[in-house]
Coordinates of N, CA and C in Angstrom, one line a residue:
X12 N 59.0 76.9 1.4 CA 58.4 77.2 0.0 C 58.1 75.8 -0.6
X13 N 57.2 76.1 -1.7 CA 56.7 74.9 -2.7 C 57.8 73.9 -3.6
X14 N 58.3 73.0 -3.2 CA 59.3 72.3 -3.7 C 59.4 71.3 -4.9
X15 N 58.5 70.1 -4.0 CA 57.9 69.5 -4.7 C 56.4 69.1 -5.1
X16 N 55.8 68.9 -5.7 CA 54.5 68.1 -5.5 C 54.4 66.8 -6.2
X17 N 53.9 65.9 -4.9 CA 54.2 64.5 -6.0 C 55.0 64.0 -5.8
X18 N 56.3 64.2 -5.5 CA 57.5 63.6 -5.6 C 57.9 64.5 -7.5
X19 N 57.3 65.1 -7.7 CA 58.0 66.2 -9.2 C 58.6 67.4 -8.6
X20 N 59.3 67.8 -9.2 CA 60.0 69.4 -8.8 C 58.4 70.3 -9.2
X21 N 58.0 71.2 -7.9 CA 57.2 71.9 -8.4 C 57.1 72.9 -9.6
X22 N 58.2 73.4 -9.5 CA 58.8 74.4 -11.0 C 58.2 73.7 -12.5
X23 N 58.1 72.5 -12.8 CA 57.4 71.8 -14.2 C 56.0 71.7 -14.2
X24 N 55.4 71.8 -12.8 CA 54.0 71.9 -12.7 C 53.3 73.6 -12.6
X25 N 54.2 74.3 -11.8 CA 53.7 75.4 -11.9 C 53.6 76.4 -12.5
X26 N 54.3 75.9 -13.5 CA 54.9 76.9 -14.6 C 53.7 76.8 -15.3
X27 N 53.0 76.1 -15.4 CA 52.3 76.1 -16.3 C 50.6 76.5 -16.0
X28 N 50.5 76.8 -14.5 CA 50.0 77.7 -14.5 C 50.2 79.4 -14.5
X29 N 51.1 79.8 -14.6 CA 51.4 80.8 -15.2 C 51.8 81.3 -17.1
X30 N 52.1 79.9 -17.2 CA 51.9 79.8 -19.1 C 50.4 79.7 -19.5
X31 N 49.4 79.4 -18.8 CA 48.4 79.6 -19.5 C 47.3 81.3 -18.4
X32 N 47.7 81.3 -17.6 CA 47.1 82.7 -17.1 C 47.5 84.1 -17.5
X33 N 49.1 84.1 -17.5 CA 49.5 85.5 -18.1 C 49.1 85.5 -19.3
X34 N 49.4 85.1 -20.6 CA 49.1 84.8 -21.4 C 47.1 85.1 -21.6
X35 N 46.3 84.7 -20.6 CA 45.1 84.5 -20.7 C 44.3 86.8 -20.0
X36 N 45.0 86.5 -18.9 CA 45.2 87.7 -18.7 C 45.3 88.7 -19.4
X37 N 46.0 88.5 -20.3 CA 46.8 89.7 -21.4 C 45.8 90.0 -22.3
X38 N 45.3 88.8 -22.9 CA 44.0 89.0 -23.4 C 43.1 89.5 -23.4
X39 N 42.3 89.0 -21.7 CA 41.4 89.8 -21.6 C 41.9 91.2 -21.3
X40 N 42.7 91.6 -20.5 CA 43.3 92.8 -20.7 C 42.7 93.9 -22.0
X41 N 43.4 93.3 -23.0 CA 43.3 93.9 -24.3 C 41.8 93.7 -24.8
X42 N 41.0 92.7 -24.6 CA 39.9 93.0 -25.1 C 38.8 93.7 -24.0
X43 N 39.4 94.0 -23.0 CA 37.9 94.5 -22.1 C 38.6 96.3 -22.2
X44 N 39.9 96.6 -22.4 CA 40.2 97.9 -23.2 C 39.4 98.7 -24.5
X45 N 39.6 97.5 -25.1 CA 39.1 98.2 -27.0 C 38.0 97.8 -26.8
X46 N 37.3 97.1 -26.3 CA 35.8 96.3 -26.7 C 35.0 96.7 -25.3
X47 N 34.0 97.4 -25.1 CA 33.1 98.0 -23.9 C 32.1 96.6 -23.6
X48 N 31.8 95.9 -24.2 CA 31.1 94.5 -24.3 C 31.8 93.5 -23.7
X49 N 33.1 93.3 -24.0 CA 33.8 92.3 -23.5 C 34.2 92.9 -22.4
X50 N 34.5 94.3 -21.7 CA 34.8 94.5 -20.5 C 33.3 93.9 -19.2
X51 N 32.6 94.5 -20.1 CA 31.3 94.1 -18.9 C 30.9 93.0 -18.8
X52 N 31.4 92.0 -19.7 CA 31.0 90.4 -19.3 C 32.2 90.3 -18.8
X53 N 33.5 90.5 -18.8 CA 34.5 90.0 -18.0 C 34.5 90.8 -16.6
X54 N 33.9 91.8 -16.7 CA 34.0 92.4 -15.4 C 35.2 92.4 -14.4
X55 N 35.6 92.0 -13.2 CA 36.7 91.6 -12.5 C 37.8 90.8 -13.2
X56 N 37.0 89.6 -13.5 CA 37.9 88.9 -14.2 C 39.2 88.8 -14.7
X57 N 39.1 90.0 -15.4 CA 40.4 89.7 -16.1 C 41.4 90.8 -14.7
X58 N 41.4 91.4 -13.8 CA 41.7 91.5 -13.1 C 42.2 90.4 -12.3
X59 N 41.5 89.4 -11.8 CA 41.4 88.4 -10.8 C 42.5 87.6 -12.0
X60 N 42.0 87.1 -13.0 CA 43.0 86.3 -13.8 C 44.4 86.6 -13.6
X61 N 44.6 87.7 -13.6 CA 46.2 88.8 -14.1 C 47.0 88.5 -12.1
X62 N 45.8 89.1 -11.2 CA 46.1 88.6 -9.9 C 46.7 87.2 -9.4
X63 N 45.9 86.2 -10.1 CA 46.5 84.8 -9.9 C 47.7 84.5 -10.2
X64 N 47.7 85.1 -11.4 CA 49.3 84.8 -12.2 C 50.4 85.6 -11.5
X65 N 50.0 87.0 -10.9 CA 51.2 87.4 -10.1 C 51.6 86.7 -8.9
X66 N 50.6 86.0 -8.2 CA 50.7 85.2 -6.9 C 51.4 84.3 -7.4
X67 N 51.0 83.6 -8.5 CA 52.2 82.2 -9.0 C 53.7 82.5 -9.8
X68 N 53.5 83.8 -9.9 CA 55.1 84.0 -10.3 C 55.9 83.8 -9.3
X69 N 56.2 84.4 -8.4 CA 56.9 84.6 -7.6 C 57.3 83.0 -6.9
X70 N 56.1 82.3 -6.7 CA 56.3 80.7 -6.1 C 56.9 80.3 -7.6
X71 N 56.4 80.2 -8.9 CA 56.8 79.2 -9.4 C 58.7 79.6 -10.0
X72 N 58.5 81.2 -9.8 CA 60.4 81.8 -9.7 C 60.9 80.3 -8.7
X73 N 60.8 81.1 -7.6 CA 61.3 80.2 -5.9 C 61.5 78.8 -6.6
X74 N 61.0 78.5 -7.1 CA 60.9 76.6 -7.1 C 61.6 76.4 -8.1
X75 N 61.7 77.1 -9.1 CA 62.7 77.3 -10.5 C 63.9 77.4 -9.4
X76 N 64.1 78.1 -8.9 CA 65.5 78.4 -8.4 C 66.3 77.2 -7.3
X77 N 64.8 76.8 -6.4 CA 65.6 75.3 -6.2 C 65.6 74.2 -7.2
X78 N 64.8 74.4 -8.2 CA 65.5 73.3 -8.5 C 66.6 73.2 -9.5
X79 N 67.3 74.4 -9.8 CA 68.5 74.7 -10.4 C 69.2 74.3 -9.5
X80 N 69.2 74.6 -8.2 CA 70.6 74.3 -7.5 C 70.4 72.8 -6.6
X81 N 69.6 72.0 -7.3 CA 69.2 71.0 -7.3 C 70.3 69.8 -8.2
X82 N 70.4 70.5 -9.6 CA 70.8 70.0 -10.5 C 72.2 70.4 -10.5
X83 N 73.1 69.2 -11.5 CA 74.6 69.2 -11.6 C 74.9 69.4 -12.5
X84 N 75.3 70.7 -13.4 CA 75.2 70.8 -14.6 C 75.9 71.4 -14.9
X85 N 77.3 71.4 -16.1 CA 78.1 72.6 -16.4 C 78.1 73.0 -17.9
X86 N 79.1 73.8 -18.4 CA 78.9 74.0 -19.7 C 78.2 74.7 -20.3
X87 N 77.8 74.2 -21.7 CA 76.4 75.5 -22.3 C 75.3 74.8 -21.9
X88 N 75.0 74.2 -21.3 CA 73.3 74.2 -20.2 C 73.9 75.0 -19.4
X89 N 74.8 74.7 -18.3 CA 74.7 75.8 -17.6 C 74.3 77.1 -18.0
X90 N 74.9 77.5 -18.9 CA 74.6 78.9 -19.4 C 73.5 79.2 -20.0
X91 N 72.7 77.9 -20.6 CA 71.1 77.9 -21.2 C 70.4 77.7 -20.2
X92 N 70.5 77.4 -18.6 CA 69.9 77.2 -17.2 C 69.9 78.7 -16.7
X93 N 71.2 79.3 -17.1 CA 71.3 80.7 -16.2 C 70.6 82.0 -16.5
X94 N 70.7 81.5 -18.3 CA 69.7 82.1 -18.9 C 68.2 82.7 -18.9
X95 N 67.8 81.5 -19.0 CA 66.6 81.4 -18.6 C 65.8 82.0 -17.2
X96 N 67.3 81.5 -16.0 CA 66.7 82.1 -14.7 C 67.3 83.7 -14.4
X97 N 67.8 84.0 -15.4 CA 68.0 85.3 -15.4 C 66.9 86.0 -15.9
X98 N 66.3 85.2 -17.0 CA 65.2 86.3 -17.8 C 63.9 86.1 -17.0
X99 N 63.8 85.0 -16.0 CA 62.7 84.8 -15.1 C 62.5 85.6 -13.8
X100 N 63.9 85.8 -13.1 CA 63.9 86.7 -12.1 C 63.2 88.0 -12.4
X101 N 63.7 88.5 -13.4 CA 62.4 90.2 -13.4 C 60.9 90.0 -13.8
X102 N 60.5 88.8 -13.8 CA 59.3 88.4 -15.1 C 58.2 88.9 -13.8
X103 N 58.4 89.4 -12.4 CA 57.0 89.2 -11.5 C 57.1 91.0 -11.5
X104 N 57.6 91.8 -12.2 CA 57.9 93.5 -12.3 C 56.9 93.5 -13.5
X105 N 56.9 92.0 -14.7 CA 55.7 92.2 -15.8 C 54.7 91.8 -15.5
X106 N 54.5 90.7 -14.4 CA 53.6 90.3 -14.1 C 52.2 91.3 -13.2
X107 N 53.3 92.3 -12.3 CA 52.8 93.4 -11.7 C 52.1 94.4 -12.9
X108 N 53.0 94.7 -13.5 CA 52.7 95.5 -14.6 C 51.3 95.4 -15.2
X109 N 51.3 94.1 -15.7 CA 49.7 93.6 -16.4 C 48.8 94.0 -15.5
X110 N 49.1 93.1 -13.9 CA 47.8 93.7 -13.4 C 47.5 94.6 -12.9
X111 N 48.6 95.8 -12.8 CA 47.8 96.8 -12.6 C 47.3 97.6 -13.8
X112 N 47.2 97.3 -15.1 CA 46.7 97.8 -16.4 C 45.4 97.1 -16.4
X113 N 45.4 95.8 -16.1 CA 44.0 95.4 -15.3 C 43.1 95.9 -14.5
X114 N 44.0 96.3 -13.7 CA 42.8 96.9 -12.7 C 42.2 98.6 -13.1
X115 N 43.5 99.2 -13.5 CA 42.8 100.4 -14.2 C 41.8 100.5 -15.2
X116 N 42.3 99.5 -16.4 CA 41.2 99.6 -17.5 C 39.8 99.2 -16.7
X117 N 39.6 98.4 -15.7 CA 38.5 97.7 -15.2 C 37.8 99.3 -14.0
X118 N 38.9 99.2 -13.8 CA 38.1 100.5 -12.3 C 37.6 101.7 -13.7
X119 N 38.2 102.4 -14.7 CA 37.8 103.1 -15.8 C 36.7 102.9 -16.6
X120 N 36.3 101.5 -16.7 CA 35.4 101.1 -17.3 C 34.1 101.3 -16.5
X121 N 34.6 101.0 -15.5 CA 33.4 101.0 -14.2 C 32.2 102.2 -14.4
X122 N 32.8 103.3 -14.4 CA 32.2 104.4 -14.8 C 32.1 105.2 -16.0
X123 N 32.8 104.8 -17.0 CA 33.3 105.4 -17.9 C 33.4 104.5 -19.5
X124 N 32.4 105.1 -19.9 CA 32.6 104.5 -21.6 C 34.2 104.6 -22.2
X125 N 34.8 103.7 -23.3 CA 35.6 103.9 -23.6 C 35.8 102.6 -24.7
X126 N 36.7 102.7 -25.8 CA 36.9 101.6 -26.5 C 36.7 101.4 -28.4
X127 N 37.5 101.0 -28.7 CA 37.5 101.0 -30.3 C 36.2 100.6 -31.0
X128 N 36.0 99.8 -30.3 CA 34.6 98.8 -30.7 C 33.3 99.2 -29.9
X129 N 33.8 100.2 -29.4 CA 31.8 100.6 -28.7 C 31.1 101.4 -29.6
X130 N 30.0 101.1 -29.5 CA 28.8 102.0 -30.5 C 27.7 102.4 -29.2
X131 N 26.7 102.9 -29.4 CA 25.9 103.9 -28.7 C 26.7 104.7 -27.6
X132 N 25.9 105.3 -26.7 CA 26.2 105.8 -25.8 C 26.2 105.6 -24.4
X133 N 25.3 104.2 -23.9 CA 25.3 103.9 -22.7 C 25.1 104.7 -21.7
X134 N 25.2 104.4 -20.3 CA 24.8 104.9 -19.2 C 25.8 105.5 -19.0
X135 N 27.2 105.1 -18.9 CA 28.1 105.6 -18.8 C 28.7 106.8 -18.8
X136 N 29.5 107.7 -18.7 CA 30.0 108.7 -19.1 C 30.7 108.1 -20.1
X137 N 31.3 109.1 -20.8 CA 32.3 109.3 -22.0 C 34.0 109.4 -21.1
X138 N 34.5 108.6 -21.4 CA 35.8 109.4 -21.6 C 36.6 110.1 -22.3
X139 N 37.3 110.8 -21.9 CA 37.5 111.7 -23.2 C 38.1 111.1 -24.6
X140 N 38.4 111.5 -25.4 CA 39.2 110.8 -26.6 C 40.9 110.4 -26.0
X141 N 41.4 111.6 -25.6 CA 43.1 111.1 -25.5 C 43.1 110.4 -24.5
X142 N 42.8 110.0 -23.3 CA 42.5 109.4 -22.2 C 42.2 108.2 -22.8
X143 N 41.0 107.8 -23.2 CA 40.8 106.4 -23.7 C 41.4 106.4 -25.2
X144 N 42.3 106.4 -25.4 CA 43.3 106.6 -26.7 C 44.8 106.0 -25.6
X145 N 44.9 106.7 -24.7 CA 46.1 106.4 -23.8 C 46.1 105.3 -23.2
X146 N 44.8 104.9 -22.5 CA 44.6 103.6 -22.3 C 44.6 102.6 -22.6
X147 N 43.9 102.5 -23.7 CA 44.0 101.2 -25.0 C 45.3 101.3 -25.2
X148 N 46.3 101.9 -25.6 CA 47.4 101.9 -26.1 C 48.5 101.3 -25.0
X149 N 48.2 101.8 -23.9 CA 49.0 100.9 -23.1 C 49.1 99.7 -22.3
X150 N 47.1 99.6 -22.7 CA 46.9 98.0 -22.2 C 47.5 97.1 -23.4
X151 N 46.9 97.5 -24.4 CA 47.6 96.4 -25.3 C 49.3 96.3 -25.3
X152 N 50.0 97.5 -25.5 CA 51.5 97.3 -25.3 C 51.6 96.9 -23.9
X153 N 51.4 96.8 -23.1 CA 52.0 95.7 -21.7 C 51.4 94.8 -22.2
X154 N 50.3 94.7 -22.3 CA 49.7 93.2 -22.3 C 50.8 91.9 -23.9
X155 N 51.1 93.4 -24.3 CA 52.0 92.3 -25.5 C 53.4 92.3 -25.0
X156 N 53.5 93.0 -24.5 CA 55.2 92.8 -24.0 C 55.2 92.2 -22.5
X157 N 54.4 91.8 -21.9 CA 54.4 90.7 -21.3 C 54.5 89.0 -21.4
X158 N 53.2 88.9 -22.8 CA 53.4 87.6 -23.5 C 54.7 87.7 -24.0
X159 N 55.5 88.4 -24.9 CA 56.7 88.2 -25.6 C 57.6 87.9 -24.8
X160 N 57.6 88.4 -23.0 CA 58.9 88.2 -21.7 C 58.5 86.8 -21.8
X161 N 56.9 86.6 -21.6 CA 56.6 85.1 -21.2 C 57.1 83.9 -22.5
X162 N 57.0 84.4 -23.5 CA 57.4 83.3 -24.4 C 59.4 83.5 -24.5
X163 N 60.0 84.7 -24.7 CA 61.3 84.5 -23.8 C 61.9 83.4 -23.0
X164 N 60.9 83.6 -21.8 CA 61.5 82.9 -20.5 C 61.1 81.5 -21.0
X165 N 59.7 81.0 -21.6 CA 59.6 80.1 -22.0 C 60.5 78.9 -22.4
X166 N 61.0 80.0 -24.0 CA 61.6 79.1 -24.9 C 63.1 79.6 -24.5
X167 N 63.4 79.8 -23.7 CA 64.8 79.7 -23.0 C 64.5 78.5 -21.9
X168 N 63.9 78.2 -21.3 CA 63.7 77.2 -20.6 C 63.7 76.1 -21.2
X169 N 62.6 76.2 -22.8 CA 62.7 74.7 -23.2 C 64.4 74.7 -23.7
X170 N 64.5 75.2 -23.9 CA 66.5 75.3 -25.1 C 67.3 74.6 -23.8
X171 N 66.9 74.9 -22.6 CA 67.6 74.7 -21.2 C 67.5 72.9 -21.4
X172 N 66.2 72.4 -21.1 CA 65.7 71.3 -20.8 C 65.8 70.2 -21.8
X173 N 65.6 70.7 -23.4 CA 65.8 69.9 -24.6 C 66.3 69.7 -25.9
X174 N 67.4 70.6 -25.5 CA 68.8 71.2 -26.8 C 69.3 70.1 -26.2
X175 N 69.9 69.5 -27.3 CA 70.6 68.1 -27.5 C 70.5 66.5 -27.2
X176 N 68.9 66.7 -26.4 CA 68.0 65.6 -26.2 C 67.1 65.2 -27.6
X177 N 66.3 66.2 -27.9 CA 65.1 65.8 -29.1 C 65.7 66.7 -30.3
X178 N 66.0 65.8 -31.9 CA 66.7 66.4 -33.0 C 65.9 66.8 -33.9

């Protein structure tokens, strides 16, 4: 597995592509749901986005995890280290989650009008009202309780890394 790059622990570099994809994901998520306009210019996209980020969770977990047992640490870091990789171990179950709220809203959209912000009628079919009522509703709740896990694991990592360093 991915350890280091560089001579850096890969876990500080890769995290951060998953700090700005899930997060970016989640977005488009939510706006290609409610908005029929923003789904058709994003098309796959926000699928493919949401897909990348699940591929890098799982490596940038692994690399988190060596390099915890890399480090010599006891006390309350430890417990702000265990923290953290406690709340990161389940994070690739939310990462799954988004994308396949991605991929539905996108395969639905495909053939099927739907969305808070659409006006005319398009080529499309109609989806019914509770169906695209159910959908919107659940893209945006994953897609928000995925950012909220992500800023969690986040700002438990920074508390790990810079409680008692910077005042």
């Amino acid at each position: 597995m991915l350890h280091t790059i560089f001579g850096l622990p890969a876990h500080v570099l890769l995290v951060h592509v998953v700090i700005v994809l899930v997060p970016l994901g989640a977005l488009f998520t939510i706006l290609s749901a409610v908005w029929p306009a923003a789904r058709h210019k994003f098309g796959f996209i926000s699928p493919l986005t949401c897909l990348i980020a699940l591929i890098f969770v799982p490596i940038t977990v692994s690399a988190g995890s060596w390099l915890k047992n890399q480090l010599h640490y006891s006390g309350a870091l430890e417990a702000r280290i265990q923290h953290h990789a406690n709340l990161a171990g389940g994070f690739g179950w939310y990462a799954l989650g988004l994308f396949v709220v991605s991929v539905v809203v996108w395969w639905v959209g495909r053939s099927h009008e739907f969305g808070v912000l659409s006006h005319g009628s398009g080529a499309a079919s109609r989806l019914p009202a509770l169906w695209a009522t159910i959908l919107i509703v659940v893209s945006v709740a994953v897609s928000v309780l995925v950012a909220w896990q992500l800023y969690r694991i986040g700002d438990a990592g920074a508390h790990a890394v810079w409680d008692g360093i910077v005042r």
